Coordinates of C-alpha atoms and ligand atoms in Angstrom, one line a residue:
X1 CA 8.6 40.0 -125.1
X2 CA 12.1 39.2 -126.2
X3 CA 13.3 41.2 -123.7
X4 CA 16.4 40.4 -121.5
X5 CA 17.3 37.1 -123.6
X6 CA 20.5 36.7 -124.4
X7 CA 21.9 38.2 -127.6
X8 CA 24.5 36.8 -129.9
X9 CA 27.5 38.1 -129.1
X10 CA 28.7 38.8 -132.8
X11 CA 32.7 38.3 -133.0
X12 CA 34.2 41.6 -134.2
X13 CA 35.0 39.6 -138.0
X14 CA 31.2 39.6 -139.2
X15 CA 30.8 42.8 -137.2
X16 CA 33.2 43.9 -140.3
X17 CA 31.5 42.2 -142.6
X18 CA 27.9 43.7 -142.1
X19 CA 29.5 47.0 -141.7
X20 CA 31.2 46.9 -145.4
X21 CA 28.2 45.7 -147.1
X22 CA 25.9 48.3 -145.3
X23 CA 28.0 51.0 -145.8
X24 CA 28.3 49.5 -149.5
X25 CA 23.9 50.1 -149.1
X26 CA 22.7 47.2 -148.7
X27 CA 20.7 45.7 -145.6
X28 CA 22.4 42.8 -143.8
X29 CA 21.4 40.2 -141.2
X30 CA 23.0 37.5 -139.0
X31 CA 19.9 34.9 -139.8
X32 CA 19.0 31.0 -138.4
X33 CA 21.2 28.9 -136.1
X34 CA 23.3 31.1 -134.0
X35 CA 20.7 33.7 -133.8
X36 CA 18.5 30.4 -132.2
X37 CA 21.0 29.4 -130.4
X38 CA 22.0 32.4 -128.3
X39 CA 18.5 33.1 -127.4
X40 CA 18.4 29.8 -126.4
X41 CA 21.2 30.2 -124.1
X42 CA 23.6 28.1 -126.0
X43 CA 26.6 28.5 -126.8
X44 CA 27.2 30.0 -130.2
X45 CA 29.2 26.9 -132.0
X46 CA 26.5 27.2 -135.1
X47 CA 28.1 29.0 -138.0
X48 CA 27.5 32.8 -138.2
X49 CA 25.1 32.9 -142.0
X50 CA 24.3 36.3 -143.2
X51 CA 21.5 37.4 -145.3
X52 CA 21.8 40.4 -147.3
X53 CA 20.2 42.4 -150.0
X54 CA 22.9 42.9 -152.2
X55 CA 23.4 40.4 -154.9
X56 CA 25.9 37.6 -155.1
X57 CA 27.9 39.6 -157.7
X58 CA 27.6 42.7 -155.9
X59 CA 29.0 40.5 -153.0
X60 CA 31.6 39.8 -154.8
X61 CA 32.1 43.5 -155.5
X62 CA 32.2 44.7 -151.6
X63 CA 35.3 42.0 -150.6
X64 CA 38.8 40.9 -152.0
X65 CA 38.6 37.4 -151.1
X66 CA 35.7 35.8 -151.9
X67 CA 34.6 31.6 -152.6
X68 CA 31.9 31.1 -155.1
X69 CA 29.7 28.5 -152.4
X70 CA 26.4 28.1 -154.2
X71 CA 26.2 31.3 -156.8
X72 CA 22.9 29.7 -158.4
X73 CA 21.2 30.0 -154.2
X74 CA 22.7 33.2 -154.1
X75 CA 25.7 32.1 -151.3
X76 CA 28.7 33.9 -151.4
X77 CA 31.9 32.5 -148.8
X78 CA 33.3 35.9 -147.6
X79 CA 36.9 35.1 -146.2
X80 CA 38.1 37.5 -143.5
X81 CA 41.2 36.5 -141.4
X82 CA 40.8 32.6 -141.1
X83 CA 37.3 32.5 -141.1
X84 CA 35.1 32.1 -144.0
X85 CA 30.6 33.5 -143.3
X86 CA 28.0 32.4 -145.8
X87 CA 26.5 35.6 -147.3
X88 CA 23.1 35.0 -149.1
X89 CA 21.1 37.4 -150.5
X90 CA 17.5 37.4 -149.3
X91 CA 15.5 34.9 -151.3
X92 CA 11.8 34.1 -151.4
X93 CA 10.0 30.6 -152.8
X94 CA 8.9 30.6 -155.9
X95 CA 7.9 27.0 -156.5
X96 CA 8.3 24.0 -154.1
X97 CA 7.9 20.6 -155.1
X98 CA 8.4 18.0 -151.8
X99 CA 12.1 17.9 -151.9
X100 CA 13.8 21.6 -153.8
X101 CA 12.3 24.7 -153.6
X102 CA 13.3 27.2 -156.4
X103 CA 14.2 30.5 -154.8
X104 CA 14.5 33.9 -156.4
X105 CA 16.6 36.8 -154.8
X106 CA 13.9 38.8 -152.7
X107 CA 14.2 42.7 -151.4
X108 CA 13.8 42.9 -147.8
X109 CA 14.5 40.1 -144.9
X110 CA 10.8 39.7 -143.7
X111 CA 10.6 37.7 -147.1
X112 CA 13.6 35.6 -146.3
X113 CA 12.7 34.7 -142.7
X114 CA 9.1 33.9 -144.1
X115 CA 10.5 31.0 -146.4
X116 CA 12.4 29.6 -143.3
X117 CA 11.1 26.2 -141.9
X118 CA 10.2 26.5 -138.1
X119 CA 9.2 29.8 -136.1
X120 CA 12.8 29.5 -133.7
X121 CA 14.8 29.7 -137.1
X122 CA 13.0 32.6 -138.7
X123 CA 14.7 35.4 -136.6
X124 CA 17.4 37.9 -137.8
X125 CA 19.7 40.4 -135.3
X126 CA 21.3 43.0 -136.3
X127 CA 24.6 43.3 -134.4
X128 CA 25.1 46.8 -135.3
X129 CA 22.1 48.3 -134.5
X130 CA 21.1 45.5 -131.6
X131 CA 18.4 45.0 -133.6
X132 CA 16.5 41.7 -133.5
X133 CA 13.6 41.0 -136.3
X134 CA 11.0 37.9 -135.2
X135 CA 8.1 38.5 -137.2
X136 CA 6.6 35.0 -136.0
X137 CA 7.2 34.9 -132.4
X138 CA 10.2 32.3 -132.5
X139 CA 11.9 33.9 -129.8
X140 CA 8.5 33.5 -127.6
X141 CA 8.0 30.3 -128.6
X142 CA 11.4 29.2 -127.9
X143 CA 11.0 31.3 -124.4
X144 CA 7.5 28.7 -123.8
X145 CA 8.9 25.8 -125.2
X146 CA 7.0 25.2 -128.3
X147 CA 8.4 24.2 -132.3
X148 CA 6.3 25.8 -135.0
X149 CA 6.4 26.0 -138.3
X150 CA 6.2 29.7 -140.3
X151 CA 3.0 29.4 -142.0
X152 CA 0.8 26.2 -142.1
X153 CA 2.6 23.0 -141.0
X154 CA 1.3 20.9 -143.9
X155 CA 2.3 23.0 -146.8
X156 CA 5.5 23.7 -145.4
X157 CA 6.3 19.9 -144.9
X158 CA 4.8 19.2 -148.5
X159 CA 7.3 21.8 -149.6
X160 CA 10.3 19.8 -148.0
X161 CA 9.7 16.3 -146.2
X162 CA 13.1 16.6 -144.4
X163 CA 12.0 19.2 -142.2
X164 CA 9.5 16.5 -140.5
X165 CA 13.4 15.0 -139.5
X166 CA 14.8 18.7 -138.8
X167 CA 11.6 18.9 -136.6
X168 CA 12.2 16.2 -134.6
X169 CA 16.0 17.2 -134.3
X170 CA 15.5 20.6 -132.7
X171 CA 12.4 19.6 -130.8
X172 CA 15.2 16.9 -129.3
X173 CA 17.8 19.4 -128.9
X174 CA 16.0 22.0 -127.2
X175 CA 13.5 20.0 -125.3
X176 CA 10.5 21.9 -127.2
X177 CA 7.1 20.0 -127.6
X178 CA 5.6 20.2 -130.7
X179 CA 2.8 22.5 -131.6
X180 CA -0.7 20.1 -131.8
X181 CA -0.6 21.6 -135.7
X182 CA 3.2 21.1 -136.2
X183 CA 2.8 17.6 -135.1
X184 CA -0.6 16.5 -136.7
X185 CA 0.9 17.5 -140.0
X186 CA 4.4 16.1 -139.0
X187 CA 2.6 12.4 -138.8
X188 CA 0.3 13.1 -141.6
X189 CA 3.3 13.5 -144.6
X190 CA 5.3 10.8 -142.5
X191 CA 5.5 8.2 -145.3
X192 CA 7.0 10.6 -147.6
X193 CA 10.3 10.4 -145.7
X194 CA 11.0 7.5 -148.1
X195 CA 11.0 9.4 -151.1
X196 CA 14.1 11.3 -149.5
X197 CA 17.5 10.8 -150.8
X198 CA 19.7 8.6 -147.9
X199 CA 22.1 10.8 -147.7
X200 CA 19.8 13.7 -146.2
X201 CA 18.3 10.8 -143.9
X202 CA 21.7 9.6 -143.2
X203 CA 22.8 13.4 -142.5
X204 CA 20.2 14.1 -140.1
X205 CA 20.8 11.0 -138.1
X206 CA 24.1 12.3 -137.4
X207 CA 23.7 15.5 -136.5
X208 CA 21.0 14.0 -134.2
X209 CA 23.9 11.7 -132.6
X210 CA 25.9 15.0 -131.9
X211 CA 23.3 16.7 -130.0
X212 CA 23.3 16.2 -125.8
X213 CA 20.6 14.1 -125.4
X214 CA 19.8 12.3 -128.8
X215 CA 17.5 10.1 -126.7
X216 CA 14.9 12.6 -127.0
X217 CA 14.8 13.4 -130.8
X218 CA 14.7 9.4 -131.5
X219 CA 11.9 9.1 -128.7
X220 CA 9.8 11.7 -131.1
X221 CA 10.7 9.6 -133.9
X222 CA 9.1 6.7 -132.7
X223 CA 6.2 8.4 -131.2
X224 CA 5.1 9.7 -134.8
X225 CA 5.6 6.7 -136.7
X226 CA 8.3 7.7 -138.7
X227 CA 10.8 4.8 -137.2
X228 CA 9.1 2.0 -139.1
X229 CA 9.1 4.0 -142.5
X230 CA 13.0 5.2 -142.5
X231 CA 14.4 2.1 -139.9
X232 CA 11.7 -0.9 -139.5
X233 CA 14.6 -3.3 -138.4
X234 CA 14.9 -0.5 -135.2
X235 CA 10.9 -0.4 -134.6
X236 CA 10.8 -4.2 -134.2
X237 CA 13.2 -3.3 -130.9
X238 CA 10.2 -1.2 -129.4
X239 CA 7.7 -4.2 -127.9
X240 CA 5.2 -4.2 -125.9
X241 CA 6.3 -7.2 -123.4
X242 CA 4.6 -5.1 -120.5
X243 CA 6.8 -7.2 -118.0
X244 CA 8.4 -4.0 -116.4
X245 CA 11.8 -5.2 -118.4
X246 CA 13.3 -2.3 -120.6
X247 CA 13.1 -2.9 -124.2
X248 CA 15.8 -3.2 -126.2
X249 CA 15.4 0.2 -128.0
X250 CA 14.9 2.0 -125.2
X251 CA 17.9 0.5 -123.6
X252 CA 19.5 1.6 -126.9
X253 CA 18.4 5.3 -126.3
X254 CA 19.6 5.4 -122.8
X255 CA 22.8 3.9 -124.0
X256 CA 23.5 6.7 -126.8
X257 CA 23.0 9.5 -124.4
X258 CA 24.8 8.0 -121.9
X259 CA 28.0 7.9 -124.3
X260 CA 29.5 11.1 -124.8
X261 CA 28.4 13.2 -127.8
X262 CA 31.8 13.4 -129.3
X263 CA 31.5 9.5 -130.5
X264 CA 28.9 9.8 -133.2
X265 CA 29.8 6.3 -134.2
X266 CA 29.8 4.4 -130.9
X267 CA 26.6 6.1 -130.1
X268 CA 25.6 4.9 -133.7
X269 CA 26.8 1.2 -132.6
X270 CA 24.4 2.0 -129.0
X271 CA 21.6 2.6 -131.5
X272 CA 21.7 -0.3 -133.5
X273 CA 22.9 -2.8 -130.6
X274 CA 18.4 -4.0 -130.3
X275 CA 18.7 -4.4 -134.0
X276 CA 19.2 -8.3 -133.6
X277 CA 16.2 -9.5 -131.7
X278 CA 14.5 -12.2 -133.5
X279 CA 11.9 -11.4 -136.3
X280 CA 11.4 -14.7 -138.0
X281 CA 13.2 -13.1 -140.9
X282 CA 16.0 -14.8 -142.8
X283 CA 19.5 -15.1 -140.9
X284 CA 17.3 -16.4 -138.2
X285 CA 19.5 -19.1 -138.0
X286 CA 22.3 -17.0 -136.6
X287 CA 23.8 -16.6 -133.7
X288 CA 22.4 -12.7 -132.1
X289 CA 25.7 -11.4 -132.5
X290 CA 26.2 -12.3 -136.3
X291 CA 22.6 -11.6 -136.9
X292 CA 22.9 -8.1 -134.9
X293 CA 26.4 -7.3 -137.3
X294 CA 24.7 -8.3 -140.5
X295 CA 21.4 -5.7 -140.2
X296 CA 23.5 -3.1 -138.7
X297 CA 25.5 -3.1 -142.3
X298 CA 22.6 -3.3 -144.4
X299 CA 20.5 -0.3 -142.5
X300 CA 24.3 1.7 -142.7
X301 CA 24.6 0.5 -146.5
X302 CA 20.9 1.4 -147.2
X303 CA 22.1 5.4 -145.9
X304 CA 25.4 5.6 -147.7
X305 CA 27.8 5.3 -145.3
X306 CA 31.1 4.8 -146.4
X307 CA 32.5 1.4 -146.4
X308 CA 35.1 2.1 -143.5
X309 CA 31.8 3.5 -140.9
X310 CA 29.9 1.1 -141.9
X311 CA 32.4 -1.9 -140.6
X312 CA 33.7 0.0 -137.9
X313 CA 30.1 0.2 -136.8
X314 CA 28.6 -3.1 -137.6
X315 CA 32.0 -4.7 -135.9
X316 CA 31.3 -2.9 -132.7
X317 CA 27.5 -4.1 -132.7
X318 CA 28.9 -7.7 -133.4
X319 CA 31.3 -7.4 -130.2
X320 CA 28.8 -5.4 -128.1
X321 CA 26.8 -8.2 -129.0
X322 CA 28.7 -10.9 -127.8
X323 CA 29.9 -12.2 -124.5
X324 CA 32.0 -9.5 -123.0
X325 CA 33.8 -12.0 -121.8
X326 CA 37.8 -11.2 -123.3
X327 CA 39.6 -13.6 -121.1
X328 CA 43.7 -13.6 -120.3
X329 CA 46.6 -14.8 -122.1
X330 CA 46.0 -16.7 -125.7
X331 CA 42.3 -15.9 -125.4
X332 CA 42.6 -11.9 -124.8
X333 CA 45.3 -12.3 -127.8
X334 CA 42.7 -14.7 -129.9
X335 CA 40.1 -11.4 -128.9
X336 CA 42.9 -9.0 -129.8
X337 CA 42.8 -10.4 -132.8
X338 CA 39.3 -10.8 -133.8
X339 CA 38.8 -7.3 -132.6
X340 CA 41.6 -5.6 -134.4
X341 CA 39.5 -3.8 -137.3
X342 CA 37.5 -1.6 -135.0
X343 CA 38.0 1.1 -132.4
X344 CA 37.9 -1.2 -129.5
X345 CA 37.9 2.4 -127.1
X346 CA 34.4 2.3 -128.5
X347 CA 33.4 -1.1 -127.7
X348 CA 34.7 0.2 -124.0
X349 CA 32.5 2.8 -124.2
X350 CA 29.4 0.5 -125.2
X351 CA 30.6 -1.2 -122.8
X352 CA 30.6 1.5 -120.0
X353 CA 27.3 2.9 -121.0
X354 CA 25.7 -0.6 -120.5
X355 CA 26.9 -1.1 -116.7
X356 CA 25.7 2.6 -116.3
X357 CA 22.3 1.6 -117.4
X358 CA 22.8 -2.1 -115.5
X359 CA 23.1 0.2 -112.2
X360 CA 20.6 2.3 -112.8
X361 CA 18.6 -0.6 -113.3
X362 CA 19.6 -1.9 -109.8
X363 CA 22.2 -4.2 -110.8
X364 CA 25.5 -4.5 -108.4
X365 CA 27.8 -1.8 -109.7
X366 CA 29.5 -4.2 -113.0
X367 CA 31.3 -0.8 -114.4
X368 CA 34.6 -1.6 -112.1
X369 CA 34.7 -5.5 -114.4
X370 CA 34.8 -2.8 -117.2
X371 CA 37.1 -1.2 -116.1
X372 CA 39.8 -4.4 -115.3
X373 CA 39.1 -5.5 -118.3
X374 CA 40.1 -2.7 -120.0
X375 CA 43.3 -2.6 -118.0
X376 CA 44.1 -6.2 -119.5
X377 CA 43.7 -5.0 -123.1
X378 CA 46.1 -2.5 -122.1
X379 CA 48.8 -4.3 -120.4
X380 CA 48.9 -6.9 -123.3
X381 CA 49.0 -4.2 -126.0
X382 CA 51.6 -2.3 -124.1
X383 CA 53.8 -6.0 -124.6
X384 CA 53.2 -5.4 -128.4
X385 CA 52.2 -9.2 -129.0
X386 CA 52.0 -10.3 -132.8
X387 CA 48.2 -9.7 -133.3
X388 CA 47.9 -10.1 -137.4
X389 CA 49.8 -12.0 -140.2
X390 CA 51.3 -8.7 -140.7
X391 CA 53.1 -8.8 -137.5
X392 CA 54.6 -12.5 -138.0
X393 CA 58.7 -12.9 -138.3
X394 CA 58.1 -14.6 -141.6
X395 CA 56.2 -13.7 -144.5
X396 CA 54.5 -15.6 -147.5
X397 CA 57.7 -14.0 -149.5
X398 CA 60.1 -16.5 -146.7
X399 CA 57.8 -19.1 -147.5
X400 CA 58.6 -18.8 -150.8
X401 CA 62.2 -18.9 -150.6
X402 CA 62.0 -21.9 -148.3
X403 CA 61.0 -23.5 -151.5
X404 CA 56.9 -23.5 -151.0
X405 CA 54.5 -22.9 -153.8
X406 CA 52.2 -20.2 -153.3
X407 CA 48.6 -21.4 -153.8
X408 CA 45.6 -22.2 -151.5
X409 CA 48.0 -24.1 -149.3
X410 CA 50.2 -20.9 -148.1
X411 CA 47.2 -19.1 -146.5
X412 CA 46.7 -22.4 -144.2
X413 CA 50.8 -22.2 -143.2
X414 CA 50.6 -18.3 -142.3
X415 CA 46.9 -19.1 -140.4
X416 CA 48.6 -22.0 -138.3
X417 CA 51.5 -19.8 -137.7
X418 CA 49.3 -17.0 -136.1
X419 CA 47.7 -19.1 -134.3
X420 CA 50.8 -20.3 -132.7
X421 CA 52.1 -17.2 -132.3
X422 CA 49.0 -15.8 -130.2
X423 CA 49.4 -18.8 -128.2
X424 CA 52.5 -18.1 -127.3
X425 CA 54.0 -14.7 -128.7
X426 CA 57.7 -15.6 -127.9
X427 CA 58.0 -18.1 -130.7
X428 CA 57.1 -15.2 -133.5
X429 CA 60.9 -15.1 -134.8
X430 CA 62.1 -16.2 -138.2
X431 CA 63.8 -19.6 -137.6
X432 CA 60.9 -20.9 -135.3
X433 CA 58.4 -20.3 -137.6
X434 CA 60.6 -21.6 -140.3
X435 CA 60.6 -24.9 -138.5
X436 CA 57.2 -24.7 -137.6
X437 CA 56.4 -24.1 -140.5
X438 CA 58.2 -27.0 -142.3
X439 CA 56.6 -29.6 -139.7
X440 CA 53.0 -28.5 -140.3
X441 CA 53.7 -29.0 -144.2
X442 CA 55.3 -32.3 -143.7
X443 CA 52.2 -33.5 -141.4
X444 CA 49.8 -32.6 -143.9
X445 CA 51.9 -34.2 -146.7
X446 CA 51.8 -37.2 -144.5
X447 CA 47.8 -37.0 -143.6
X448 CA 46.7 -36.6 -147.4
X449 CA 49.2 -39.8 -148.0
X450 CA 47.8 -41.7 -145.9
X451 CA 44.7 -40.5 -146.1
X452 CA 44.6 -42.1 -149.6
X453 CA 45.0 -45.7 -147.7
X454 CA 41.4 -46.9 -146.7
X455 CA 41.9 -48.2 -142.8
Ligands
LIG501 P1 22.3 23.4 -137.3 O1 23.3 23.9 -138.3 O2 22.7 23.6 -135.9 O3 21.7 22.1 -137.6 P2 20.8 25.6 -138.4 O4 19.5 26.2 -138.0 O5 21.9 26.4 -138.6 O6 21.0 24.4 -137.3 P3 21.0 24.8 -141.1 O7 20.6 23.5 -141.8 O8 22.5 25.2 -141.1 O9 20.4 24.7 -139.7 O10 20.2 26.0 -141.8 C1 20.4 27.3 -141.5 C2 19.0 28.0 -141.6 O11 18.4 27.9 -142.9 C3 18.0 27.4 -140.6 O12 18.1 28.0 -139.3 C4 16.7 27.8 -141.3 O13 16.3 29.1 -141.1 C5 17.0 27.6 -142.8 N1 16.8 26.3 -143.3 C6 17.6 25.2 -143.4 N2 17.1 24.1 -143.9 C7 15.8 24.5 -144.2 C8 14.7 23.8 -144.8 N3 14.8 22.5 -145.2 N4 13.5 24.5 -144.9 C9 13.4 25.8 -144.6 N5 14.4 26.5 -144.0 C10 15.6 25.8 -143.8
LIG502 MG1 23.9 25.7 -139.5

């Protein structure tokens, strides 16, 4: 019974919608996520898709403003005052081949929900007629607390290997336990998750990261084996030490859930903080930090994310990483600066997430050293000290004019200059690094002199 669930409150925009095309005669839907998520007592922030019978063309002929979306899947972008739905006309699978299905436009909206992946995203409601259409029991299931797919769970994953990952997503997000079928077959077409192109992977990672508690979709991924085949540098953090001690990916999982889901990226930096535990791999050699940095860019590289995510990311892991010690004076400046290509609110955040999990652990309360330390990187920014070559009094073009050559030389001045600077930020104006500048040439002039003369 589906009875006294909650219903999707449609806004009166695809109320409008649905009207026009049904008056137009054809048989419209509100279909998948929002439908889901209303029953599930959610909030409706998914996107409102409609599935229709009328064709994409004869979409086109019911509205004014229309976007051509994805013609050849039938998905027509019906703009009505600053909103844009997804009208599809009701397809059925042809012919699926692991990755693509080929659709073909269908006649009624039992055939469209059958093609749909799990039993919770296979129910229409019609917001006209309050009307809902489950033909596989998703709201039930849902109801009990159970993921399903439509249809026999291993053809459906042969069909599409990324909806062993979309499995494991909404299983996290709604706390639903996998059907003994759904999750035989799940772990049975596992290693077929590396044929997948990195940027679905990568795109199902972060829509992971955004949900409440991602802790419990990446649990699921390393309970069915499918951690080592899309991140192995991640299942070397689960070990079995036994000594009562938290490992360092589950520490990792508590960590992202503990940091708030609007920080994809720090959570991403949580998740990849175990990923420098000795393996007896090269880069061994390192220290953790450096070692942590350097496999947190080549997993982010591996899934295509852009350059700037992946060294915002893989900076945070470094500094997580490393002592959070930041210091006062020069040294908080000397961090300042070391620290100036990544959101550093983020590190905080890292950083706050650990002492959460430290007191939970029974560790005296260290979120109020956090805190003070955060207040120093405050107060010292708010002084606006000169934290990058950018911000010294002279530049390499003053350099020039005081008569220097540019060459390998010049990078050694402005370095020496920075350095004196974030010693002491009151020298940073033009004639005292001018002069500062002129003595550190003449004592290397002097040094390679003499150096010449054996002792
Ligand atoms: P969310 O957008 O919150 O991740 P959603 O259910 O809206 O969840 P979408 O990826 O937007 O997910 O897809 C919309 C609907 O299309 C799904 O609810 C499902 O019915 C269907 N669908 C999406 N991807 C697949 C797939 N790989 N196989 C089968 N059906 C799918
Ligand atoms: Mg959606």
């Amino acid at each position: 019974m589906t009875e006294g669930r909650e219903r999707p409150a449609a806004p009166d925009s695809v109320r409008w919608v649905i009207r026009k095309l049904e008056q137009a005669g054809f048989e419209t839907w509100a279909v998948g996520g929002v439908v889901r998520d209303a029953l599930a007592g959610r909030r409706a922030d998914a996107d409102w898709d409609l599935a229709t019978r009328a064709r994409p063309e004869q979409v086109r002929g019911v509205f004014r403003r229309v976007v051509p979306i994805g013609l050849e899947h039938g998905t027509v972008g019906v703009l009505t005052r600053g909103e844009m739905y997804e009208v599809t006309t009701f397809r059925r699978d042809v012919e699926t081949f692991g990755r693509r299905a080929t659709v073909e436009f269908a006649d009624n909206i039992d055939e469209d929900l059958a093609r749909r992946d799990f039993t919770i995203n296979a129910i229409a409601w019609h917001p006209l007629r309050r009307e809902m259409r489950d033909p596989f029991g998703g709201a039930d299931d849902l109801a009990a607390g159970i993921l399903r797919t439509v249809g026999d769970a291993g053809t459906r994953f042969a069909e599409d290997f990324l909806r062993i990952l979309r499995a494991l997503r909404f299983a996290g997000r709604f706390a639903l336990a996998l059907e003994p079928e759904t999750w035989s077959a799940l772990c049975e077409h596992r290693q077929h998750l590396a044929d997948l192109s990195p940027e679905r992977v990568r795109e199902e990672l972060t829509k992971t990261l955004r949900s409440a508690h991602p802790s419990r979709a990446l649990s699921l991924y390393a309970a069915s084996g499918v951690l080592p085949i899309l991140y192995p540098e991640l299942a070397r953090c689960l070990n079995g030490r036994g000594d009562g001690r938290l490992d360092s990916w589950s520490a990792a999982l508590q960590m992202v859930d503990i940091v708030s889901r609007r920080y994809p990226l720090a959570r991403l930096a949580c998740l990849l903080g175990g990923i420098g535990v000795p393996s007896g791999d090269v880069g061994e050699e390192l220290p953790p930090e450096e070692r942590a940095g350097m496999r947190a860019a080549e997993l982010m590289e591996r899934l295509r994310y852009s350059r700037a995510d992946t060294e915002g990311v893989s900076a945070l892991v470094r500094a997580a990483a490393a002592s959070p010690e930041i210091g006062a004076g020069p040294a908080l400046r000397r961090w300042l600066h070391q620290t100036r290509q990544m959101d550093r609110r983020h590190l905080f955040r890292i950083w706050i997430a650990r002492a959460r999990l430290d007191t939970v652990l029974g560790a005296r309360n260290p979120e109020p050293a956090v805190l003070s330390r955060w207040r120093a990187v405050r107060a010292e920014l708010a002084t606006h000290p000169p934290l990058t070559l950018a911000d010294l009094a002279l530049s390499g073009r003053d350099l020039i004019e005081m008569g220097m050559r540019p060459g390998p030389g010049f990078g050694a001045v402005l370095a020496h200059l920075l350095d004196l600077v974030l010693d002491d930020p009151a020298l940073n104006r033009g004639p005292i690094l001018a002069f500062r500048a002129r003595l550190y040439v003449d004592a290397r002039a002097r040094a390679s002199r003499t150096s010449e003369w054996p002792s």
